[in-house]
Structures are given as structure tokens and as C-alpha cells.
Amino acid sequence: MNFKSSFLFAKRIIFPKSGRITIARKSLSGAILCIGISLIPLVVVLAVSNGMIDGITKRMISLSSSHIEAVCHEKDFGLLESAASDALGLEEITASYPMIESSAMAISKTARCGISIRALPPETFEKLSSYRELFEAEDGSMTDFSSQDKSVMIGKGISEKLSLKAGDKIRVVTIKKGAGGNITPGMHSYKIAAVVSCGYRELDSLWLFMPFEEGKRILKNCETSKAVMCELNDPFSPRIASVQSSLKKKLGASFNVYRWDQLNRSQYENFSSTKILLIFIQLLIVLVAAVNISSALGMLALERRREIAILKSLGASPKGISIAFLMTGFSCGAAGLLFGIPLGLLLSVNINGIIKGAEKAVNFAAKGLFFLLNSDIMNFKQIHLLDEEYYLKVIPIDIPFGDLLMIGTATLLLSLAVSVLPAIKAGKERPLETLRDSR
């Protein structure tokens, strides 16, 4: 029995001429369906987790720590501006800017909260591509942020906590340390030029941006962190370590230079380990679904005992029969892939709309239940399936074609592996006993 004969027998098993739907054929269809359904959440998890990790990481390394951060441990603010110019002398560094950071308190007429002041040149928001792409003015205009007047920009989270909008006044309280160790509060009032958001609430809830010159003035005797923030064309380039070393040599002993992966190591590793754990759980589901192929092939072997016996009587080899059943199991895995992966991709690219639709449905049902139980509909609070405090406002989707190829290959190999035992069993059928029993 050659390969072609095995292929024709496998085709006959999958597509019988009689068209009669038997229990074994139902089991085979169910196995294909299970494989496809188990792959759908796996594809969605991969696309969404990749997009979320890349989106959050991009915001953290572009807006918070930058690609390379040169921290100054001297008191002189003037060193920052000259160091930023020196950093641009390195070929790999595409942009650099000085920044002063300090903790303070913001006060409005109704509330107060802790903030992180970030003093930087106002033109940074226009010149730096990452700032232009990732920041969005929720209220007001970022072009109104300048050193000419006492204007600042605040994150969306602070705006909501303090009930402030563009054009309002905000008071900032800083803590100054005197020569004798005395602590003196300083009160400063600013006009809000814009309320900005990068789409990630954890960052939006912290920062207040002010012009660099104003930061030098009010933070002179405060506890501050001073740094030169540098950007590269590719923060994931293997050359980033050599750029770090070159920048350290150029800036001298007054600066300590760190890469983004050193500053954000714990968070980045946490994201990666969470993704791996989710994928592992989903692969276990695929494994359980693949076992259905084994049971379905076992039932098919019992159902086709007479055909197998006749083929063996005509000279078919046990190996040829086994290969036919292996082809059948492999075809089931392939059919599950053709059904599961496209549907998973379809759900992935529409995940934001699906979540919004699900939120509307959940809130509609919850509001109706709340009205029946409480009648005071004004006290109803909206339910969010993904809390913006912890997630991006819009989930970016990143289709991992390399990972999908690996999953497809693994699924096919798994389908082949679970088909081995029933295939061997089918190949060992004894034709004489089978024909004698069937008379």
C-alpha cells in the first residue's frame, strides 16, 4: 500500500461517499470545532497582550524614562543644557532635552493631590516625534504652553482629581530646604494651558509640565532629580549598550547613564511573564481539545473495521493503514486552524468595538436592575470592563505573525501526535477475525 493509496483511504474516511452521519463522524467534526474554538482565545490573547505590552512600554520609555537617561548628581542646573547639546553630538542619538523632576502638591478650589513636576523646554512637545505622537490635548492647546507666560500643562488624571480645565488657575506647593535644614513651603500660581493625555492613566495621573526656566527658578532649593533624556532611532537595538557607554564617556563623572531596560526592568519582565503565563494556559486548552482527535479516530477505527479488513485482505500493509489515520488526524488539526485563526484575528482587530459594545450591554442591563431595586437612577455608576486606571484607553492590536506560525505548526504536530495511538491500533486490526465477526 503506497502513499497515494493511504491518502485516498484518508480522503474516504473524512469524506465518505454514503454521506451518512455516524457517531464517529460527529466526533470528528466536534474535534475540529474544539480545535478551532480553543485557538480563537489564544490568537486574541497574543494580539491584545502584544499590543498592550508594546503600547505601555512605548509610553514608558518615550515619555517617562526615555531611551537613555543621564542622571546628573551636581546641583548646577546649567550642566543639563550643555550636556543635552553634547549628547546630540553622538550619531546614534536623535534627540535630547534637559529635565528637572520634583514632587509637589497641587491645589484647586475643591481639592488637592500630590503631583510630579516635570520641567522641560516647551518646544519638546513640538520637536520630539514621540511627544507629538503620544500626547493628545484633551482640553486647551499644547501650543499655548510656553516660557513667555506662567503656564503649565497637567495630566488628565490630575484634571479629574482637582476638577480643573484649560484656562483655570492651579496652585503648586513646593518644599524648599534652607541652609540650616529648615523646611519652607513655596506657593506658586499658574494658568493651565492644556490638559494632556498619553492614553495611559498611570502616567496621566502624575505629571504637571512646566517650562524649564520656570522649573529652575522655583525648584532651586528643592529635592529634585536632574537628567538629560535621550532618544534613539531604535530603543530595542543591540547597540544601545555601546551608545550608553559612549555617552557616559562624553558627559563625564557628573552623570550616571542608564538604559530604559535598566530603569524599567521589573515592569517589563512582569509584562513578559504575564504574557507567557496566559499563552501557557491557552496552550493547555488547545492540548485538551486535541485529545478529542484521538478519541474520534479511535471511534472511526472501530466503525471502519470491515473496510480495514478488506483492504488488508487485498494486500494493504499495517503501515499504510496507520498512515491513512495519521493523515486524518493531521487534516483535523489543519481544519481547526483554518477555522480558528481567521476568526481569532477578526475578533482581535475589532476588540475595542467588541469591548465597548459589551460595556453598553452590561450597563444597560445593570441600569435596568438598579432602577428596579433602587429607583434612584442618578446614583448609578457606569461599569467599565477594562478600568482605565490600569489599561490603555484604546487597546493597540499587534498581530504576531511569527507567533501565529509557531502556534499553527505546534497545533499540527500536536494533532499528529495524538493520532499515533489510534493509527497504530487501526493498523494492527486482524482481517480474518474482523471478517468472521462481521458475518
Tab-separated table of C-alpha atoms in Angstrom:
chain	number	residue	atom	x	y	z
A	1	MET	CA	0.000	0.000	0.000
A	2	ASN	CA	1.739	3.152	-1.225
A	3	PHE	CA	1.379	6.772	-0.020
A	4	LYS	CA	-1.234	7.587	-2.667
A	5	SER	CA	-3.411	4.674	-1.551
A	6	SER	CA	-3.136	5.830	2.075
A	7	PHE	CA	-4.122	9.341	1.002
A	8	LEU	CA	-7.175	8.066	-0.893
A	9	PHE	CA	-8.259	5.987	2.106
A	10	ALA	CA	-7.842	9.007	4.415
A	11	LYS	CA	-9.937	11.065	1.987
A	12	ARG	CA	-12.587	8.351	2.040
A	13	ILE	CA	-12.616	8.394	5.861
A	14	ILE	CA	-13.071	12.190	6.001
A	15	PHE	CA	-15.493	12.434	3.060
A	16	PRO	CA	-17.408	9.141	2.811
A	17	LYS	CA	-19.478	8.619	-0.355
A	18	SER	CA	-22.541	7.479	1.544
A	19	GLY	CA	-22.884	10.851	3.286
A	20	ARG	CA	-24.308	9.062	6.313
A	21	ILE	CA	-23.609	10.967	9.526
A	22	THR	CA	-22.404	8.480	12.105
A	23	ILE	CA	-21.389	8.990	15.714
A	24	ALA	CA	-17.717	8.730	14.726
A	25	ARG	CA	-18.128	11.440	12.055
A	26	LYS	CA	-19.885	13.654	14.595
A	27	SER	CA	-16.956	13.127	16.967
A	28	LEU	CA	-14.527	14.067	14.197
A	29	SER	CA	-16.476	17.268	13.432
A	30	GLY	CA	-16.596	18.023	17.153
A	31	ALA	CA	-12.826	17.582	17.414
A	32	ILE	CA	-12.289	20.071	14.559
A	33	LEU	CA	-14.679	22.522	16.224
A	34	CYS	CA	-12.898	22.167	19.584
A	35	ILE	CA	-9.503	22.824	17.998
A	36	GLY	CA	-10.840	25.931	16.244
A	37	ILE	CA	-12.629	27.292	19.332
A	38	SER	CA	-9.556	26.746	21.535
A	39	LEU	CA	-7.375	28.670	19.057
A	40	ILE	CA	-9.660	31.737	18.994
A	41	PRO	CA	-8.857	32.997	22.533
A	42	LEU	CA	-5.189	32.087	22.056
A	43	VAL	CA	-4.942	34.345	18.990
A	44	VAL	CA	-6.856	37.144	20.756
A	45	VAL	CA	-4.640	36.892	23.855
A	46	LEU	CA	-1.496	37.054	21.707
A	47	ALA	CA	-2.653	40.052	19.657
A	48	VAL	CA	-4.044	42.011	22.614
A	49	SER	CA	-1.194	41.247	25.048
A	50	ASN	CA	1.430	42.118	22.418
A	51	GLY	CA	-0.364	45.375	21.651
A	52	MET	CA	-0.850	46.273	25.319
A	53	ILE	CA	2.753	45.482	26.277
A	54	ASP	CA	4.151	47.371	23.274
A	55	GLY	CA	1.785	50.318	23.851
A	56	ILE	CA	2.571	50.670	27.564
A	57	THR	CA	6.303	50.059	27.038
A	58	LYS	CA	6.432	52.660	24.266
A	59	ARG	CA	4.846	55.267	26.536
A	60	MET	CA	7.088	54.413	29.460
A	61	ILE	CA	10.370	54.514	27.545
A	62	SER	CA	9.455	57.529	25.398
A	63	LEU	CA	7.687	59.737	27.947
A	64	SER	CA	8.788	58.573	31.391
A	65	SER	CA	12.355	57.223	31.393
A	66	SER	CA	13.286	57.915	27.743
A	67	HIS	CA	15.552	55.530	25.819
A	68	ILE	CA	18.669	56.617	27.691
A	69	GLU	CA	18.621	58.760	30.812
A	70	ALA	CA	21.745	60.604	32.010
A	71	VAL	CA	21.159	61.493	35.665
A	72	CYS	CA	23.117	64.470	36.983
A	73	HIS	CA	24.216	64.423	40.634
A	74	GLU	CA	25.551	68.001	40.645
A	75	LYS	CA	23.499	70.936	41.926
A	76	ASP	CA	24.147	73.155	38.920
A	77	PHE	CA	21.118	73.201	36.601
A	78	GLY	CA	23.266	74.763	33.887
A	79	LEU	CA	25.078	71.456	33.349
A	80	LEU	CA	21.877	69.925	31.988
A	81	GLU	CA	21.542	72.223	28.984
A	82	SER	CA	25.195	71.875	27.932
A	83	ALA	CA	25.017	68.083	28.434
A	84	ALA	CA	21.891	67.892	26.252
A	85	SER	CA	23.810	69.645	23.446
A	86	ASP	CA	26.803	67.340	23.925
A	87	ALA	CA	24.590	64.241	23.742
A	88	LEU	CA	23.356	65.269	20.286
A	89	GLY	CA	26.949	65.009	19.105
A	90	LEU	CA	26.653	61.216	19.204
A	91	GLU	CA	25.489	59.831	15.865
A	92	GLU	CA	23.028	57.288	17.309
A	93	ILE	CA	21.188	59.849	19.494
A	94	THR	CA	18.426	61.580	17.503
A	95	ALA	CA	17.058	63.899	20.211
A	96	SER	CA	17.897	65.052	23.723
A	97	TYR	CA	16.465	67.526	26.222
A	98	PRO	CA	17.124	68.567	29.835
A	99	MET	CA	14.544	67.795	32.511
A	100	ILE	CA	14.102	68.605	36.188
A	101	GLU	CA	11.693	66.469	38.181
A	102	SER	CA	10.364	67.045	41.685
A	103	SER	CA	7.436	66.076	43.883
A	104	ALA	CA	4.972	68.752	44.961
A	105	MET	CA	1.335	69.342	45.836
A	106	ALA	CA	-1.301	70.822	43.536
A	107	ILE	CA	-4.277	72.695	44.965
A	108	SER	CA	-7.554	73.789	43.394
A	109	LYS	CA	-10.634	75.375	44.955
A	110	THR	CA	-12.161	71.972	45.659
A	111	ALA	CA	-9.316	69.502	46.226
A	112	ARG	CA	-5.600	68.816	46.452
A	113	CYS	CA	-3.297	65.999	45.353
A	114	GLY	CA	0.344	65.025	45.004
A	115	ILE	CA	1.998	65.659	41.636
A	116	SER	CA	5.271	65.098	39.837
A	117	ILE	CA	6.612	68.327	38.329
A	118	ARG	CA	8.488	67.839	35.076
A	119	ALA	CA	10.278	70.985	33.933
A	120	LEU	CA	11.445	70.760	30.316
A	121	PRO	CA	11.782	73.031	27.273
A	122	PRO	CA	8.280	73.760	25.855
A	123	GLU	CA	9.490	73.096	22.287
A	124	THR	CA	9.995	69.444	23.268
A	125	PHE	CA	6.301	68.829	22.597
A	126	GLU	CA	6.749	70.035	19.005
A	127	LYS	CA	10.234	68.799	18.144
A	128	LEU	CA	10.169	65.308	19.642
A	129	SER	CA	8.274	62.808	17.459
A	130	SER	CA	7.340	60.609	20.452
A	131	TYR	CA	5.768	63.565	22.282
A	132	ARG	CA	3.869	64.630	19.166
A	133	GLU	CA	2.551	61.123	18.519
A	134	LEU	CA	1.726	60.019	22.060
A	135	PHE	CA	0.419	63.189	23.695
A	136	GLU	CA	-3.045	64.466	22.928
A	137	ALA	CA	-4.655	67.654	24.247
A	138	GLU	CA	-7.915	66.676	25.969
A	139	ASP	CA	-8.663	70.343	26.652
A	140	GLY	CA	-6.931	73.538	25.525
A	141	SER	CA	-3.940	73.624	23.171
A	142	MET	CA	-0.359	72.448	23.666
A	143	THR	CA	0.850	75.379	21.549
A	144	ASP	CA	-0.183	77.721	24.376
A	145	PHE	CA	2.428	76.118	26.638
A	146	SER	CA	5.419	78.479	26.572
A	147	SER	CA	8.039	80.223	28.685
A	148	GLN	CA	6.554	83.632	27.925
A	149	ASP	CA	3.769	83.416	30.484
A	150	LYS	CA	3.286	81.403	33.656
A	151	SER	CA	1.516	78.493	32.021
A	152	VAL	CA	1.653	74.771	32.729
A	153	MET	CA	0.108	71.597	31.348
A	154	ILE	CA	-1.427	68.918	33.559
A	155	GLY	CA	-2.285	65.266	33.020
A	156	LYS	CA	-5.876	64.151	32.591
A	157	GLY	CA	-5.810	62.301	35.928
A	158	ILE	CA	-4.876	65.461	37.854
A	159	SER	CA	-7.519	67.410	35.933
A	160	GLU	CA	-10.205	64.994	37.113
A	161	LYS	CA	-8.964	64.867	40.716
A	162	LEU	CA	-8.878	68.650	41.056
A	163	SER	CA	-11.844	69.435	38.748
A	164	LEU	CA	-9.708	71.743	36.615
A	165	LYS	CA	-9.761	72.570	32.909
A	166	ALA	CA	-7.740	74.643	30.450
A	167	GLY	CA	-7.769	78.315	31.399
A	168	ASP	CA	-8.182	77.663	35.143
A	169	LYS	CA	-5.625	78.573	37.779
A	170	ILE	CA	-3.704	75.912	39.671
A	171	ARG	CA	-1.582	76.465	42.773
A	172	VAL	CA	1.591	74.445	43.266
A	173	VAL	CA	3.189	73.984	46.676
A	174	THR	CA	6.902	73.102	46.698
A	175	ILE	CA	9.120	72.298	49.678
A	176	LYS	CA	12.422	74.178	49.960
A	177	LYS	CA	15.286	73.252	52.258
A	178	GLY	CA	17.263	76.086	53.813
A	179	ALA	CA	20.949	76.141	54.703
A	180	GLY	CA	20.226	75.118	58.290
A	181	GLY	CA	17.929	72.295	57.268
A	182	ASN	CA	14.807	74.380	57.750
A	183	ILE	CA	11.875	73.422	55.516
A	184	THR	CA	9.935	76.228	53.855
A	185	PRO	CA	6.864	75.778	51.646
A	186	GLY	CA	6.657	77.802	48.459
A	187	MET	CA	3.320	78.707	46.827
A	188	HIS	CA	3.155	79.318	43.078
A	189	SER	CA	0.160	80.037	40.871
A	190	TYR	CA	-0.098	79.085	37.182
A	191	LYS	CA	-2.564	79.182	34.339
A	192	ILE	CA	-3.385	75.805	32.780
A	193	ALA	CA	-2.586	75.917	29.070
A	194	ALA	CA	-3.831	72.397	28.319
A	195	VAL	CA	-4.963	69.122	29.820
A	196	VAL	CA	-2.972	66.355	28.126
A	197	SER	CA	-3.170	62.588	27.971
A	198	CYS	CA	-0.896	59.875	26.607
A	199	GLY	CA	-3.663	57.259	26.847
A	200	TYR	CA	-2.138	55.508	29.886
A	201	ARG	CA	-3.782	56.584	33.126
A	202	GLU	CA	-0.887	55.576	35.406
A	203	LEU	CA	1.245	58.273	33.776
A	204	ASP	CA	-1.529	60.825	33.201
A	205	SER	CA	-2.385	60.892	36.911
A	206	LEU	CA	1.065	62.090	37.974
A	207	TRP	CA	2.560	64.833	35.930
A	208	LEU	CA	2.475	68.600	35.682
A	209	PHE	CA	4.638	70.060	32.913
A	210	MET	CA	6.202	73.491	33.272
A	211	PRO	CA	8.801	75.401	31.215
A	212	PHE	CA	12.408	74.543	32.017
A	213	GLU	CA	13.336	78.108	33.026
A	214	GLU	CA	10.412	78.292	35.461
A	215	GLY	CA	11.422	74.923	36.897
A	216	LYS	CA	14.963	76.184	37.513
A	217	ARG	CA	13.542	79.181	39.364
A	218	ILE	CA	11.086	77.508	41.731
A	219	LEU	CA	12.936	74.215	42.273
A	220	LYS	CA	16.338	75.747	43.039
A	221	ASN	CA	16.459	74.637	46.671
A	222	CYS	CA	14.061	71.677	46.418
A	223	GLU	CA	14.744	67.976	46.305
A	224	THR	CA	14.991	67.309	42.589
A	225	SER	CA	16.041	64.731	40.045
A	226	LYS	CA	18.017	66.268	37.173
A	227	ALA	CA	18.588	64.402	33.946
A	228	VAL	CA	19.238	64.604	30.224
A	229	MET	CA	16.723	62.483	28.328
A	230	CYS	CA	17.999	60.957	25.070
A	231	GLU	CA	16.166	59.226	22.236
A	232	LEU	CA	17.488	56.737	19.666
A	233	ASN	CA	16.062	55.586	16.360
A	234	ASP	CA	15.524	52.111	17.792
A	235	PRO	CA	15.410	51.662	21.601
A	236	PHE	CA	15.494	47.855	21.118
A	237	SER	CA	18.722	47.969	19.093
A	238	PRO	CA	21.552	45.745	20.419
A	239	ARG	CA	23.806	48.807	20.043
A	240	ILE	CA	22.089	50.686	22.867
A	241	ALA	CA	24.672	49.418	25.383
A	242	SER	CA	27.550	50.858	23.336
A	243	VAL	CA	25.657	54.187	22.991
A	244	GLN	CA	25.258	54.210	26.780
A	245	SER	CA	28.995	53.694	27.223
A	246	SER	CA	29.882	56.425	24.689
A	247	LEU	CA	27.502	58.907	26.338
A	248	LYS	CA	28.964	58.160	29.767
A	249	LYS	CA	32.465	58.931	28.491
A	250	LYS	CA	31.310	62.133	26.831
A	251	LEU	CA	29.378	63.556	29.804
A	252	GLY	CA	31.975	62.661	32.433
A	253	ALA	CA	31.804	61.903	36.136
A	254	SER	CA	28.925	64.306	36.844
A	255	PHE	CA	26.422	61.964	35.195
A	256	ASN	CA	25.281	58.390	35.675
A	257	VAL	CA	23.851	56.951	32.446
A	258	TYR	CA	21.058	54.329	32.388
A	259	ARG	CA	19.242	52.474	29.617
A	260	TRP	CA	15.464	52.181	29.588
A	261	ASP	CA	15.596	48.431	30.208
A	262	GLN	CA	17.611	49.047	33.375
A	263	LEU	CA	15.179	51.649	34.699
A	264	ASN	CA	12.024	49.657	33.842
A	265	ARG	CA	13.343	46.100	34.238
A	266	SER	CA	10.791	44.909	36.836
A	267	GLN	CA	7.765	46.229	34.941
A	268	TYR	CA	8.926	44.911	31.573
A	269	GLU	CA	9.691	41.454	32.994
A	270	ASN	CA	6.316	41.458	34.746
A	271	PHE	CA	4.558	42.146	31.431
A	272	SER	CA	6.509	39.384	29.672
A	273	SER	CA	5.933	36.765	32.402
A	274	THR	CA	2.197	37.556	32.466
A	275	LYS	CA	2.006	37.097	28.691
A	276	ILE	CA	3.877	33.766	28.862
A	277	LEU	CA	1.552	32.522	31.621
A	278	LEU	CA	-1.553	33.447	29.601
A	279	ILE	CA	-0.208	31.694	26.492
A	280	PHE	CA	0.683	28.592	28.535
A	281	ILE	CA	-2.869	28.380	29.897
A	282	GLN	CA	-4.316	28.764	26.408
A	283	LEU	CA	-1.981	26.076	25.034
A	284	LEU	CA	-3.250	23.689	27.704
A	285	ILE	CA	-6.765	24.323	26.387
A	286	VAL	CA	-5.563	23.505	22.850
A	287	LEU	CA	-3.967	20.308	24.187
A	288	VAL	CA	-7.247	19.220	25.796
A	289	ALA	CA	-9.072	19.984	22.537
A	290	ALA	CA	-6.522	17.942	20.563
A	291	VAL	CA	-7.227	14.861	22.706
A	292	ASN	CA	-10.694	14.823	21.107
A	293	ILE	CA	-8.985	13.938	17.807
A	294	SER	CA	-7.542	10.797	19.406
A	295	SER	CA	-10.925	9.629	20.709
A	296	ALA	CA	-12.639	10.450	17.384
A	297	LEU	CA	-10.042	8.436	15.424
A	298	GLY	CA	-10.495	5.512	17.817
A	299	MET	CA	-14.235	5.528	17.089
A	300	LEU	CA	-13.548	5.798	13.342
A	301	ALA	CA	-11.216	2.797	13.516
A	302	LEU	CA	-13.968	0.745	15.163
A	303	GLU	CA	-16.519	1.966	12.626
A	304	ARG	CA	-14.217	1.163	9.688
A	305	ARG	CA	-13.037	-2.250	10.888
A	306	ARG	CA	-14.682	-4.059	7.969
A	307	GLU	CA	-13.136	-1.714	5.375
A	308	ILE	CA	-9.706	-2.064	7.012
A	309	ALA	CA	-10.060	-5.872	6.970
A	310	ILE	CA	-10.989	-5.890	3.278
A	311	LEU	CA	-8.048	-3.616	2.404
A	312	LYS	CA	-5.671	-5.839	4.327
A	313	SER	CA	-7.058	-8.895	2.571
A	314	LEU	CA	-6.250	-7.210	-0.722
A	315	GLY	CA	-2.664	-6.560	0.340
A	316	ALA	CA	-2.768	-3.288	2.286
A	317	SER	CA	0.011	-3.047	4.863
A	318	PRO	CA	-0.482	-2.103	8.547
A	319	LYS	CA	1.848	0.855	7.922
A	320	GLY	CA	-0.328	2.153	5.062
A	321	ILE	CA	-3.492	1.939	7.202
A	322	SER	CA	-1.737	3.758	10.075
A	323	ILE	CA	-0.541	6.498	7.717
A	324	ALA	CA	-4.107	6.999	6.474
A	325	PHE	CA	-5.340	7.574	10.030
A	326	LEU	CA	-2.403	9.879	10.773
A	327	MET	CA	-3.393	11.906	7.700
A	328	THR	CA	-6.951	12.073	9.019
A	329	GLY	CA	-5.778	13.399	12.402
A	330	PHE	CA	-3.456	15.883	10.714
A	331	SER	CA	-6.338	17.076	8.499
A	332	CYS	CA	-8.498	17.653	11.592
A	333	GLY	CA	-5.799	19.902	13.088
A	334	ALA	CA	-5.447	21.774	9.787
A	335	ALA	CA	-9.225	22.265	9.529
A	336	GLY	CA	-9.289	23.609	13.102
A	337	LEU	CA	-6.520	26.054	12.193
A	338	LEU	CA	-8.367	27.267	9.092
A	339	PHE	CA	-11.429	27.921	11.235
A	340	GLY	CA	-9.870	29.198	14.495
A	341	ILE	CA	-7.043	31.527	13.464
A	342	PRO	CA	-9.004	33.710	10.971
A	343	LEU	CA	-11.870	34.072	13.444
A	344	GLY	CA	-9.396	34.911	16.223
A	345	LEU	CA	-7.793	37.586	14.019
A	346	LEU	CA	-11.218	39.006	13.162
A	347	LEU	CA	-12.096	39.336	16.848
A	348	SER	CA	-8.665	40.804	17.639
A	349	VAL	CA	-8.835	43.679	15.149
A	350	ASN	CA	-12.323	44.556	16.394
A	351	ILE	CA	-11.620	44.051	20.115
A	352	ASN	CA	-12.098	47.740	21.042
A	353	GLY	CA	-15.540	47.844	19.423
A	354	ILE	CA	-16.468	44.493	20.995
A	355	ILE	CA	-15.478	45.710	24.481
A	356	LYS	CA	-17.434	48.953	24.038
A	357	GLY	CA	-20.482	47.021	22.824
A	358	ALA	CA	-20.211	44.595	25.748
A	359	GLU	CA	-19.887	47.532	28.172
A	360	LYS	CA	-23.042	49.137	26.761
A	361	ALA	CA	-24.959	45.877	27.074
A	362	VAL	CA	-23.720	45.283	30.645
A	363	ASN	CA	-24.519	48.855	31.695
A	364	PHE	CA	-27.965	48.711	30.095
A	365	ALA	CA	-28.799	45.521	31.992
A	366	ALA	CA	-27.244	46.789	35.232
A	367	LYS	CA	-29.048	50.131	34.957
A	368	GLY	CA	-32.369	48.363	34.482
A	369	LEU	CA	-31.716	46.151	37.514
A	370	PHE	CA	-30.575	49.153	39.551
A	371	PHE	CA	-33.760	51.032	38.649
A	372	LEU	CA	-35.941	48.086	39.682
A	373	LEU	CA	-34.159	47.701	43.020
A	374	ASN	CA	-33.409	51.323	43.872
A	375	SER	CA	-35.403	53.640	41.577
A	376	ASP	CA	-32.851	56.469	42.122
A	377	ILE	CA	-31.144	56.131	38.745
A	378	MET	CA	-28.943	59.207	39.386
A	379	ASN	CA	-26.796	57.177	41.807
A	380	PHE	CA	-25.952	54.561	39.182
A	381	LYS	CA	-22.230	54.309	38.361
A	382	GLN	CA	-21.034	53.147	34.975
A	383	ILE	CA	-19.366	49.735	34.828
A	384	HIS	CA	-16.059	49.514	32.964
A	385	LEU	CA	-14.895	46.107	31.780
A	386	LEU	CA	-11.347	47.457	31.422
A	387	ASP	CA	-10.554	50.074	34.060
A	388	GLU	CA	-8.588	52.960	32.537
A	389	GLU	CA	-6.626	53.220	35.789
A	390	TYR	CA	-4.663	50.122	34.769
A	391	TYR	CA	-5.030	49.808	30.997
A	392	LEU	CA	-4.578	51.900	27.894
A	393	LYS	CA	-7.578	53.960	26.857
A	394	VAL	CA	-7.534	52.292	23.438
A	395	ILE	CA	-6.070	48.799	23.101
A	396	PRO	CA	-3.490	48.729	20.280
A	397	ILE	CA	-3.512	45.490	18.294
A	398	ASP	CA	-0.255	43.880	17.222
A	399	ILE	CA	-0.671	40.770	15.058
A	400	PRO	CA	2.256	38.454	15.917
A	401	PHE	CA	2.645	36.602	12.612
A	402	GLY	CA	5.765	34.777	13.813
A	403	ASP	CA	3.972	33.532	16.933
A	404	LEU	CA	0.946	32.517	14.871
A	405	LEU	CA	3.192	30.457	12.591
A	406	MET	CA	4.659	28.713	15.636
A	407	ILE	CA	1.187	28.053	17.075
A	408	GLY	CA	-0.043	26.674	13.763
A	409	THR	CA	2.978	24.365	13.489
A	410	ALA	CA	2.592	23.248	17.127
A	411	THR	CA	-1.134	22.542	16.616
A	412	LEU	CA	-0.461	20.397	13.547
A	413	LEU	CA	2.306	18.470	15.318
A	414	LEU	CA	0.059	18.019	18.347
A	415	SER	CA	-2.762	16.724	16.136
A	416	LEU	CA	-0.317	14.292	14.578
A	417	ALA	CA	0.996	13.173	17.978
A	418	VAL	CA	-2.439	12.404	19.462
A	419	SER	CA	-3.279	10.422	16.304
A	420	VAL	CA	-0.393	7.991	16.715
A	421	LEU	CA	-2.012	5.528	19.153
A	422	PRO	CA	-5.367	5.125	17.331
A	423	ALA	CA	-3.485	4.939	13.995
A	424	ILE	CA	-1.229	2.128	15.247
A	425	LYS	CA	-4.247	0.333	16.690
A	426	ALA	CA	-6.080	0.622	13.358
A	427	GLY	CA	-3.015	-0.762	11.547
A	428	LYS	CA	-2.968	-3.815	13.825
A	429	GLU	CA	-6.529	-4.899	13.001
A	430	ARG	CA	-6.686	-8.609	12.119
A	431	PRO	CA	-8.685	-9.060	8.907
A	432	LEU	CA	-9.693	-12.690	9.406
A	433	GLU	CA	-11.144	-12.116	12.871
A	434	THR	CA	-12.913	-8.948	11.742
A	435	LEU	CA	-14.494	-10.605	8.660
A	436	ARG	CA	-15.502	-13.662	10.695
A	437	ASP	CA	-17.140	-11.487	13.386
A	438	SER	CA	-18.988	-9.378	10.809
A	439	ARG	CA	-20.719	-12.344	9.087
